[in-house]
Coordinates of C-alpha atoms in Angstrom, one line a residue:
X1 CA -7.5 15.7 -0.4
X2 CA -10.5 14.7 -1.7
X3 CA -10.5 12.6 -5.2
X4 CA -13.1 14.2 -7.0
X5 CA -13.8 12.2 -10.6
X6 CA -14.3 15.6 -13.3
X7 CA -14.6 14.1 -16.5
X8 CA -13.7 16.8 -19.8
X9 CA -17.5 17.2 -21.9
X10 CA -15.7 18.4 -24.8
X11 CA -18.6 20.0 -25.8
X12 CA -18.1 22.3 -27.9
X13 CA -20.7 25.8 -28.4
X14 CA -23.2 26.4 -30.7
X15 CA -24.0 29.3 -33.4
X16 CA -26.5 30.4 -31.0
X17 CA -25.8 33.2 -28.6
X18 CA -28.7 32.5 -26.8
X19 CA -28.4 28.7 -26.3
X20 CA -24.7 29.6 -25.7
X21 CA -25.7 32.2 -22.7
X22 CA -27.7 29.9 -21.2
X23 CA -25.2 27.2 -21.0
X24 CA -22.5 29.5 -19.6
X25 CA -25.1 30.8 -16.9
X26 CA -25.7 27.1 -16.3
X27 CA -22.3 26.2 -15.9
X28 CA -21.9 29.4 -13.5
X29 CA -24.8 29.0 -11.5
X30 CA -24.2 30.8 -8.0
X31 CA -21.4 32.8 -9.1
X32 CA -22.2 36.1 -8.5
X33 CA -18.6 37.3 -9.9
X34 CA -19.3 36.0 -13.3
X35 CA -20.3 38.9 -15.2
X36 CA -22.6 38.6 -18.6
X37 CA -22.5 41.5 -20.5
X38 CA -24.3 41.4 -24.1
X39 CA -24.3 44.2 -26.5
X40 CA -24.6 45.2 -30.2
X41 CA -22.9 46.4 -32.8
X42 CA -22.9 49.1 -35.2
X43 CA -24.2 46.8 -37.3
X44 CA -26.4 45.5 -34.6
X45 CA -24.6 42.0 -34.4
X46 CA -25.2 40.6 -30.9
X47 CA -22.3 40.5 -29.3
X48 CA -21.5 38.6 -25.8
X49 CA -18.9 39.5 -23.4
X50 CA -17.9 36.9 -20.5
X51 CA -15.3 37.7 -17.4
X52 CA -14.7 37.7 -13.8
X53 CA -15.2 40.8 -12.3
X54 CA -12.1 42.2 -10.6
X55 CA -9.9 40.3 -12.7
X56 CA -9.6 41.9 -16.1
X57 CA -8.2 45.0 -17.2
X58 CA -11.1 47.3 -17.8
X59 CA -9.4 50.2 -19.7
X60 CA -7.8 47.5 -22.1
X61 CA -11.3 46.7 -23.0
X62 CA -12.7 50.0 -23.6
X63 CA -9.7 51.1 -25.5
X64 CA -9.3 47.9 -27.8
X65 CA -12.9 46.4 -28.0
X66 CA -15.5 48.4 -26.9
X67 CA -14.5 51.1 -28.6
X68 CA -14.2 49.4 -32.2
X69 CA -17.0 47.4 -32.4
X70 CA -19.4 50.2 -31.1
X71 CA -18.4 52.7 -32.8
X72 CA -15.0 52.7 -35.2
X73 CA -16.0 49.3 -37.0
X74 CA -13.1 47.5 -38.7
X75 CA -11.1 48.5 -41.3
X76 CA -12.1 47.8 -45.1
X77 CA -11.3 43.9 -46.2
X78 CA -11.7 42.6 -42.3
X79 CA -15.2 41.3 -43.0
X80 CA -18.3 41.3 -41.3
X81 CA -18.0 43.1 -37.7
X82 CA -19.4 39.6 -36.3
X83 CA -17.0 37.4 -37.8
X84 CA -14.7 36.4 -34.4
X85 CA -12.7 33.9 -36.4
X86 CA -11.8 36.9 -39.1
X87 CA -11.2 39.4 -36.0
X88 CA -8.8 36.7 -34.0
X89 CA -6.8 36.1 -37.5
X90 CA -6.5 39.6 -38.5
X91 CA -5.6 40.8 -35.0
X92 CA -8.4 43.4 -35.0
X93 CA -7.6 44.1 -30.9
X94 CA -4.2 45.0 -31.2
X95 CA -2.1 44.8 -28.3
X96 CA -4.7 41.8 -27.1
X97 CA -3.4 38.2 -27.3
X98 CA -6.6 36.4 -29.0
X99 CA -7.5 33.1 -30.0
X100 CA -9.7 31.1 -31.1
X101 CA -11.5 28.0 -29.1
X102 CA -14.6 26.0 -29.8
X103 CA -14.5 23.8 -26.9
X104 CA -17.2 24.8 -23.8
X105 CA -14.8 23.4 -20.7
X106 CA -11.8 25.2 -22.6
X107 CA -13.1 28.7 -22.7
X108 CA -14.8 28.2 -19.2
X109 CA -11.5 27.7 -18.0
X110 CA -9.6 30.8 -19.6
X111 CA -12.4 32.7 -18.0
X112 CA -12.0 31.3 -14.3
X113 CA -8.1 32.2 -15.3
X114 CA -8.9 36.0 -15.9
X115 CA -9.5 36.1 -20.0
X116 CA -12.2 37.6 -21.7
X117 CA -14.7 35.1 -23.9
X118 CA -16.0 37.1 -26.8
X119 CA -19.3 35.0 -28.6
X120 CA -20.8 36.3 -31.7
X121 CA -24.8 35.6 -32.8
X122 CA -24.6 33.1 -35.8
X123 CA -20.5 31.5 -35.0
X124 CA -19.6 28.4 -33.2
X125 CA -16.7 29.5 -32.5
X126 CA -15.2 32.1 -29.5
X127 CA -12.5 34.8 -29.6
X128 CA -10.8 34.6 -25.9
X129 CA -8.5 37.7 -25.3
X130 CA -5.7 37.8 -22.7
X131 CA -7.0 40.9 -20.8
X132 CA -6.0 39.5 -17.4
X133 CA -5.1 42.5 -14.9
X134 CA -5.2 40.4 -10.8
X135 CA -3.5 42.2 -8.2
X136 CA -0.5 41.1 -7.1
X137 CA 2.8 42.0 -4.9
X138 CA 5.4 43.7 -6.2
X139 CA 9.0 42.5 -6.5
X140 CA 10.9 42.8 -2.6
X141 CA 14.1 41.6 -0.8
X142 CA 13.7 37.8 0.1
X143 CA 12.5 37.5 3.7
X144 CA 13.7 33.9 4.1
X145 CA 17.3 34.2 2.5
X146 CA 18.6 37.4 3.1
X147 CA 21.9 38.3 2.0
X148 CA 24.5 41.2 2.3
X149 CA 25.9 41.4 -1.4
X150 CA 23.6 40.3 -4.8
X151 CA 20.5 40.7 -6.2
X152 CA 18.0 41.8 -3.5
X153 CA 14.5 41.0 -5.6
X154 CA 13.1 37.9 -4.7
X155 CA 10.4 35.6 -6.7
X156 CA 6.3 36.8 -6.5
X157 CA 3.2 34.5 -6.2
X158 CA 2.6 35.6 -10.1
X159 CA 4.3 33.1 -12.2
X160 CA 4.7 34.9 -15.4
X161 CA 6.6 37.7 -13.5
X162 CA 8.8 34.5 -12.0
X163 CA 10.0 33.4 -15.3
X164 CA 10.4 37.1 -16.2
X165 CA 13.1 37.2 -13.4
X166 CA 14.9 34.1 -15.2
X167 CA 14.3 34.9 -18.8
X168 CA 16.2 38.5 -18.3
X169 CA 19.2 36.9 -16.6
X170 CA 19.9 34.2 -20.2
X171 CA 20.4 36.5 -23.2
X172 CA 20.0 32.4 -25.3
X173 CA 17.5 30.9 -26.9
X174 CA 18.6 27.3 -25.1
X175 CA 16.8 28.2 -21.8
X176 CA 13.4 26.5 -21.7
X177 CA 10.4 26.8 -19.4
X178 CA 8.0 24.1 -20.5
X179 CA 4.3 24.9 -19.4
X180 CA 2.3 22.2 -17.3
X181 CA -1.2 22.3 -15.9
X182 CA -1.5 20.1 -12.8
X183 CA -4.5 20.0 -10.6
X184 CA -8.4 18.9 -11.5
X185 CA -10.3 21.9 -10.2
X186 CA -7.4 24.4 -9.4
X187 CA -5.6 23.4 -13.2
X188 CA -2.6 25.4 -11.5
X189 CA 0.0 26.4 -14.2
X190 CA 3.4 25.2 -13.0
X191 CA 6.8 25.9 -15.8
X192 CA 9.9 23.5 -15.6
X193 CA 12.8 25.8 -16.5
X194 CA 16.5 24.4 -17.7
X195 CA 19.2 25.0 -20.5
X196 CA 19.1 23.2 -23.3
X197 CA 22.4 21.5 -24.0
X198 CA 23.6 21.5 -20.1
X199 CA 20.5 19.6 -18.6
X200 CA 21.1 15.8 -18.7
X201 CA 18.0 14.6 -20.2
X202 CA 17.0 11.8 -18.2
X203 CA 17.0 13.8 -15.4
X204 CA 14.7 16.5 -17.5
X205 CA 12.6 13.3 -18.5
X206 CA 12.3 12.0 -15.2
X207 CA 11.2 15.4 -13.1
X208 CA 8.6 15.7 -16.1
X209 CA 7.5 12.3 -16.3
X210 CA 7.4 12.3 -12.0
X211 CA 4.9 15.8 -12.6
X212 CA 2.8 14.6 -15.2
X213 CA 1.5 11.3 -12.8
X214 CA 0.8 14.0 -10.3
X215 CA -2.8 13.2 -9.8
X216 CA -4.8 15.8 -7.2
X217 CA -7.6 18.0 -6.9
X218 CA -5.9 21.2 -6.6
X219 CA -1.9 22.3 -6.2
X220 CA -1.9 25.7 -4.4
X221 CA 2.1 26.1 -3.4
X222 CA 5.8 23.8 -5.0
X223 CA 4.8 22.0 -1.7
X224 CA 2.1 19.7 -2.9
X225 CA 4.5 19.1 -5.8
X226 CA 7.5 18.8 -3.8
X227 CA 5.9 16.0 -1.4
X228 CA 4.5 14.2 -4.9
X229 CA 7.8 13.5 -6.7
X230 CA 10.6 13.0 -4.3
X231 CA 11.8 9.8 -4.2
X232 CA 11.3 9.1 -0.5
X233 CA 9.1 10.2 2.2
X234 CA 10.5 8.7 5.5
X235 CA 13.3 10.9 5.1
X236 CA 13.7 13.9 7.2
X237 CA 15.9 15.6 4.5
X238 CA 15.3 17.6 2.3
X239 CA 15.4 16.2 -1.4
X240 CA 14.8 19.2 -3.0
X241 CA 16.0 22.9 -3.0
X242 CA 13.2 25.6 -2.4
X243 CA 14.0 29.2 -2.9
X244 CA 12.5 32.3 -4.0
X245 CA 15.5 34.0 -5.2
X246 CA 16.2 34.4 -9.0
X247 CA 19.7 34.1 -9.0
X248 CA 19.7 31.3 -7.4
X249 CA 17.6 29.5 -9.4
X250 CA 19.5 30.8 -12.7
X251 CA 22.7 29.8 -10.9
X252 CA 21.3 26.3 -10.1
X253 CA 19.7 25.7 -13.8
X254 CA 23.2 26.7 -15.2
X255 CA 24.5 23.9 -13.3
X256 CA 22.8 21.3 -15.2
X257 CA 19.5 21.2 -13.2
X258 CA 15.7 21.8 -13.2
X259 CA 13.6 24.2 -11.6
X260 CA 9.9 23.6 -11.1
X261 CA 8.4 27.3 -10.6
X262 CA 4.5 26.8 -9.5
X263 CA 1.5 29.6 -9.9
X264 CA 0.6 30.9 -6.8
X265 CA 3.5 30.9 -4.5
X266 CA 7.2 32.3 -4.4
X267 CA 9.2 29.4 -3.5
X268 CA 10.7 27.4 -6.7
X269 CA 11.9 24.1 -6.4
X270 CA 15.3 22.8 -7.7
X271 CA 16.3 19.5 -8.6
X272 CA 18.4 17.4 -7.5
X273 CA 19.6 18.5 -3.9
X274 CA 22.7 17.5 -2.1
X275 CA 23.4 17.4 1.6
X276 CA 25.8 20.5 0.8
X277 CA 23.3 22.7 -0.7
X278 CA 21.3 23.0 2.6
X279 CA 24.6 24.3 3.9
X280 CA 25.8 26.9 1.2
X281 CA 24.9 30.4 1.2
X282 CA 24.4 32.5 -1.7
X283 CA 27.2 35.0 -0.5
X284 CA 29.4 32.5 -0.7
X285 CA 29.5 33.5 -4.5
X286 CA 29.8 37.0 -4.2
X287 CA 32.4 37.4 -1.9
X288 CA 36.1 36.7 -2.0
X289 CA 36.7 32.6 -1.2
X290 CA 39.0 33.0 1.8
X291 CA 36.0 35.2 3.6
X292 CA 34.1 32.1 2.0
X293 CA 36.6 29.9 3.4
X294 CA 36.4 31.1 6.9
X295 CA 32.5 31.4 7.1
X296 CA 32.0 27.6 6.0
X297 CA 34.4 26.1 8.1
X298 CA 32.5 28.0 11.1
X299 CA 29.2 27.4 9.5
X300 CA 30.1 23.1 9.1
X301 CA 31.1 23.1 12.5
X302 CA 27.9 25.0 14.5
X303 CA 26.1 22.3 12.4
X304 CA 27.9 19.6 13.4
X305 CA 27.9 21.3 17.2
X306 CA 23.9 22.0 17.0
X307 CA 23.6 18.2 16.5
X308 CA 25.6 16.9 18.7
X309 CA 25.9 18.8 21.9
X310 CA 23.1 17.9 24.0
X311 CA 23.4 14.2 23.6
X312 CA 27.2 14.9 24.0
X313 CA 27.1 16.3 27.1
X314 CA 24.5 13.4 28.4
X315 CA 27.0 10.5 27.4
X316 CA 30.0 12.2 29.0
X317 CA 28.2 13.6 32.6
X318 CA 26.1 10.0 32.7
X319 CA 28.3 7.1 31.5
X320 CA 32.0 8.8 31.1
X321 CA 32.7 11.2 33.4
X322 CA 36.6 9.9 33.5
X323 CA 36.5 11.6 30.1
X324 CA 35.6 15.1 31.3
X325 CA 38.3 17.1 33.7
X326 CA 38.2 16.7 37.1
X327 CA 37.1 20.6 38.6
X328 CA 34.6 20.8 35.6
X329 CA 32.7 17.6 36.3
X330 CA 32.5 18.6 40.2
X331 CA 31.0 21.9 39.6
X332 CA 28.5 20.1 37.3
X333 CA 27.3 17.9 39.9
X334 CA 27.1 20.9 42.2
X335 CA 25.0 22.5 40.1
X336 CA 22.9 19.9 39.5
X337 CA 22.6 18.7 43.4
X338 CA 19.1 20.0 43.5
X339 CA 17.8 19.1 40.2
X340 CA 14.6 16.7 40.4
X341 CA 15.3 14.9 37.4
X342 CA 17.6 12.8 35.4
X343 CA 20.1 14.1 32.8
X344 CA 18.1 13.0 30.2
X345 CA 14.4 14.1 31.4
X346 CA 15.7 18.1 31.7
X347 CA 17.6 17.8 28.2
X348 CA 14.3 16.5 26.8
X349 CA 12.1 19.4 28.6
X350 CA 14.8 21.9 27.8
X351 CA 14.9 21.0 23.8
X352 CA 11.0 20.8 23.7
X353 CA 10.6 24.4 25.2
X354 CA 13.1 25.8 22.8
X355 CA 11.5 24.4 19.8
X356 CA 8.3 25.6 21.3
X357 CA 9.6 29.1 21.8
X358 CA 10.9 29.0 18.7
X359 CA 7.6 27.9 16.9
X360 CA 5.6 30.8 18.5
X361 CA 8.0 32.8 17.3
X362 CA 7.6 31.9 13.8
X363 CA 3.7 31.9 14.4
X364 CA 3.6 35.7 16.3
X365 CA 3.2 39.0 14.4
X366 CA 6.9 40.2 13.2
X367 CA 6.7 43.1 15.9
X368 CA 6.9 40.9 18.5
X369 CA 7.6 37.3 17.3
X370 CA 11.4 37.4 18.0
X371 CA 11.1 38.8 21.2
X372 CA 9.0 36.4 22.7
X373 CA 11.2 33.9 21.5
X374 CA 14.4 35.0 22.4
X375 CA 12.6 36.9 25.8
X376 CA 11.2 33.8 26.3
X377 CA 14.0 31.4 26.4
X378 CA 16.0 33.6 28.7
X379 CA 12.8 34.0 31.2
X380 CA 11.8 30.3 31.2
X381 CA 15.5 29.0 31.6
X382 CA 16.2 31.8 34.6
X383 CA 12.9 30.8 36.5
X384 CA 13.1 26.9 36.0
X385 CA 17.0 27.1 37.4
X386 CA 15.8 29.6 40.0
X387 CA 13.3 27.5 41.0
X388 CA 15.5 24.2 41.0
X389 CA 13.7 22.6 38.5
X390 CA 16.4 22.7 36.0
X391 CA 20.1 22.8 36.0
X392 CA 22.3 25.1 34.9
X393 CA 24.6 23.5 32.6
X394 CA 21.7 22.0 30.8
X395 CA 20.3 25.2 30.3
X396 CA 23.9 26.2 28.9
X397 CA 23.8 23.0 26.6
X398 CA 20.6 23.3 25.0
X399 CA 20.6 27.3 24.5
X400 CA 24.1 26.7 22.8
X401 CA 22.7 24.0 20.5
X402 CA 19.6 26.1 19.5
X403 CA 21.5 29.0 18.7
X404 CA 24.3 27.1 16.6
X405 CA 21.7 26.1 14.2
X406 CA 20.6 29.2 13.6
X407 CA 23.8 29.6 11.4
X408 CA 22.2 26.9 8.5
X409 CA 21.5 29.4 5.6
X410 CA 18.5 27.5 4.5
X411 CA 15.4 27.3 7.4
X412 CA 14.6 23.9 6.2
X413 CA 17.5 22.3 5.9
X414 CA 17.9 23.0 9.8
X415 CA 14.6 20.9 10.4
X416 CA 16.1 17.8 9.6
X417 CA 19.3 18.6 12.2
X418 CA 16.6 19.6 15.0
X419 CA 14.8 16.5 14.5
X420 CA 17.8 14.3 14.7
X421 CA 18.7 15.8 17.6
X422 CA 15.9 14.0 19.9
X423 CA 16.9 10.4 18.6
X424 CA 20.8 11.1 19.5
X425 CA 19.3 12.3 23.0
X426 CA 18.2 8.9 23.6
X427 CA 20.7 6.8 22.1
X428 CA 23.4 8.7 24.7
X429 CA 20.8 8.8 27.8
X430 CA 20.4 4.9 27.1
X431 CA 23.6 3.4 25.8
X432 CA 26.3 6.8 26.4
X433 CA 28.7 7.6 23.7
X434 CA 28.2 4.0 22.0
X435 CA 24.7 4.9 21.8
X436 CA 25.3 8.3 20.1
X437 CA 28.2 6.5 17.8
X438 CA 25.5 4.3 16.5
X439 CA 23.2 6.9 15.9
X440 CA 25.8 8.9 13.8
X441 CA 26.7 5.5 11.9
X442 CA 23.0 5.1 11.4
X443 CA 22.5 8.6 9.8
X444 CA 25.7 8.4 8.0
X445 CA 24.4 4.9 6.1
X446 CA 21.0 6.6 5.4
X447 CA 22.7 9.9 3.8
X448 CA 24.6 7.9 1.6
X449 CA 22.0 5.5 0.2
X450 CA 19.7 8.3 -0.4
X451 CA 19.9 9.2 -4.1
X452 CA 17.1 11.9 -5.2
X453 CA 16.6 11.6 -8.8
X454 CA 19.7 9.3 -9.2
X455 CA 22.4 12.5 -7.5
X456 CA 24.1 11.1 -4.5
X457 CA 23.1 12.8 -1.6
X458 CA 26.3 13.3 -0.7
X459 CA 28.1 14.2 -3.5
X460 CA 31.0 15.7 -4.0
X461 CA 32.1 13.7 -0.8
X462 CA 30.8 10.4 -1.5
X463 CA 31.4 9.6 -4.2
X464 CA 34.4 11.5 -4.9
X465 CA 33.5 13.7 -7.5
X466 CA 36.7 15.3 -7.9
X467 CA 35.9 18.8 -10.3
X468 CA 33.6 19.8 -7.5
X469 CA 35.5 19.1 -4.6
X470 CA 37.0 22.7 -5.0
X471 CA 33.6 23.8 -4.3
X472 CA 32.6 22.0 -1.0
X473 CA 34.4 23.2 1.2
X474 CA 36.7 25.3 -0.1
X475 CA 35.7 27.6 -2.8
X476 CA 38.7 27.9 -5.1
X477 CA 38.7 31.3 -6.7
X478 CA 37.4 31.3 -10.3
X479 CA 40.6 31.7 -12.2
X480 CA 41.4 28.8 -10.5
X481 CA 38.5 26.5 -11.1
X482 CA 37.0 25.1 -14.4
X483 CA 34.7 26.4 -16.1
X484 CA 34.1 29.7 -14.1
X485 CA 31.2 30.7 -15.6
X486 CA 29.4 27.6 -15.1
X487 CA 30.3 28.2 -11.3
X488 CA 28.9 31.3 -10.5
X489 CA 25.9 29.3 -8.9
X490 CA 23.5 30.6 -5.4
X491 CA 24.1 28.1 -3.2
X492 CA 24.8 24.4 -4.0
X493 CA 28.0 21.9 -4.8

């Protein structure tokens, strides 16, 4: 992105509306949705209006401006109808959020937000009202993190309706969302949210301090954040939790951490992330802990399985076939009699088609998306063993793995796992299982010294953290943990 230099004028506006019109029309050259609308009032004081069309609320004008200062006039004691400083401190527009500004580049910018700049002949001073009315999408069931029991309204790209969605769930005065403009041209309004009195405050100081050195042209989703602050980019973990559910978010803050909610997109970002978060539904909360129980112990192990498999089954069938039974390893070299290429080379081809499919699918139209992926798959893998091009078993093998990830609750923290997967292919094709062992050791050293914003990655496990080991795997039932209602989280340990 482009590092364009936009240095602040402070200039601030004159007592002439005329001088002041031109210099607004200047500074909006060729924006034809810049609307300047001058009239006078009843006591024929020139009066000058300055919006964005579509983007205020057109009846909130007529009712509580237009209509006063054409026709009612102001109350007794208010003044004269042109003093904007008198009708911003009397409140003469009620039910409109006014203030006053004096600065040019401010009130520019509250108009390119949606707010409506009210200029008087004879003041150097403006009254901008908060009259902002932008289309936006109402509040629906997440699409990325379904779930069968809880809340089912998800976070919108408006972030006043996002903190809305937090601000009902804390009846305290100890939850905070601190307002932050980030972004040269785009001056995108982002809101760190935490509890007071349960967030540890160098951690709060830190994620601020990170945002606030955020130096870029414009922020338009938590992405551009997210990629600005974490604490290392060569990893292909995540470091941070992204969500666009409420109670997770509420959950996660009541733990003792920071959300980062952004202006313009649904996802919020929570910090810091464990390796266990990625892992951890939010129904694991709702429902009863030996369902809980069950489902992550099947969940940890697909994971592990999605991993591992395919480079598994290349260490064994190439370099240790002593270690696989007998009648199984004979019909695999049946099967693969015909096959062209090496173990290796059809794994490879295999994995890359499936993460193709599987791309395309993401990429298609909803009505048909999944059915060319999953259509797909089943097509391509018939025809290339049909045609002798592939084997069986690796068809098998690489199908199994693709599926097992499926089961990660969080879409991006299954990236990561697919990536890894290639590098362990290789390792086993190369070296066989001390290959793939020295791959797992490998990962297993960089999980552990990775440490976004000072958390172990791998906490509760390493270190041994030993409150929140009933929450890792197993997830004790609340009478029997401490502090229940601190515990009543959406999905992290």
């Amino acid at each position: 992105m482009s590092k364009l230099k936009m240095e602040a004028s402070n200039q601030p506006i004159t007592k002439d509306i005329d001088q002041n019109k031109s210099d607004f029309k200047k500074a909006f050259e060729k924006c034809s949705d810049i609307v300047f609308r001058e009239m006078n009032s009843h006591r024929k004081i020139r009066i000058l209006l300055i919006y964005v069309d579509g983007m205020i609320d057109v009846e909130l004008i007529e009712s509580n401006l237009l209509k006063p200062i054409l026709f009612e006039g102001q109350a007794q004691g208010f003044g004269a109808i042109g003093d904007i400083t008198n009708m911003c401190e009397r409140e003469l527009y009620s039910g409109l959020q006014v203030k006053k500004l004096s600065d040019f580049d401010e009130i520019a910018e509250h108009i390119l937000k949606g707010d409506l700049a009210i200029l008087a002949d004879g003041e150097g001073v403006a009254c901008v009202a908060q009259v902002k009315k932008v289309p936006t999408r109402s509040i629906e069931e997440s699409t990325s993190e379904p779930t069968l029991r809880g809340a089912k309204e998800s976070f919108t790209e408006d972030i006043r309706t996002n903190t809305v969605l937090i601000r009902k769930k804390f009846a305290t005065t100890k939850l905070k969302l601190e307002a932050i403009k980030i972004g040269k041209l785009t001056k995108t309004n982002v809101v760190v949210a935490y509890i007071e009195g349960i967030v540890d405050p160098n951690l709060l100081d830190e994620v601020l301090a990170r945002i606030n050195r955020i130096e870029m042209d414009g922020i338009f989703e938590s992405g551009y954040i997210e990629e600005s602050i974490e604490d290392t980019h060569f990893s292909p973990f995540p470091q941070m939790l992204n969500t666009e559910r409420p109670d997770v978010v509420s959950a996660e803050i009541m733990e003792g951490k920071v959300a980062i909610l952004t202006d313009g997109t649904p996802y919020v970002l929570v910090v810091p992330m464990t390796f266990w978060s990625g892992l951890q539904a939010p129904d694991d909360y709702y429902e009863r802990f030996l369902y809980v129980f069950l489902n992550r112990t099947i969940r940890y192990f697909f994971s592990l399985f999605s991993v591992l498999l395919p480079s598994f089954y290349i260490a064994l069938t190439n370099f240790h076939q002593e270690l696989v039974p007998s009648k199984l390893m004979i019909s695999i070299a049946a099967l693969r009699e015909r096959a062209p290429f090496p173990t290796l080379i059809e794994v490879l081809m295999m994995e890359v088609m499936f993460e193709g499919l599987r791309e395309a699918g993401i990429r298609l139209p909803k009505t048909i998306g999944p059915l060319v992926s999953v259509v797909g798959a089943l097509v391509i893998g018939e025809a290339a063993v049909r045609a002798g091009i592939i084997s069986s078993p690796i068809v098998i093998v690489v199908s199994a793995a693709g599926i097992a990830s499926f089961i990660i609750p969080r879409y991006r923290f299954g990236i990561p796992l697919r990536i890894l997967r290639f590098p362990l292919i290789l390792l086993s094709g190369l070296f066989g299982l001390f290959g793939l062992v020295a791959g797992i050791v490998a990962i297993l050293i960089h999980l552990v010294q990775l440490r976004p914003f000072g958390m172990p990655y791998l906490s509760p496990v390493a270190p041994i953290a030993g409150q929140w080991l009933k929450d890792w795997w197993i997830r004790w039932p609340y009478k029997i943990t401490k502090n229940a209602d601190q515990r009543r989280k959406g999905g992290n340990a």
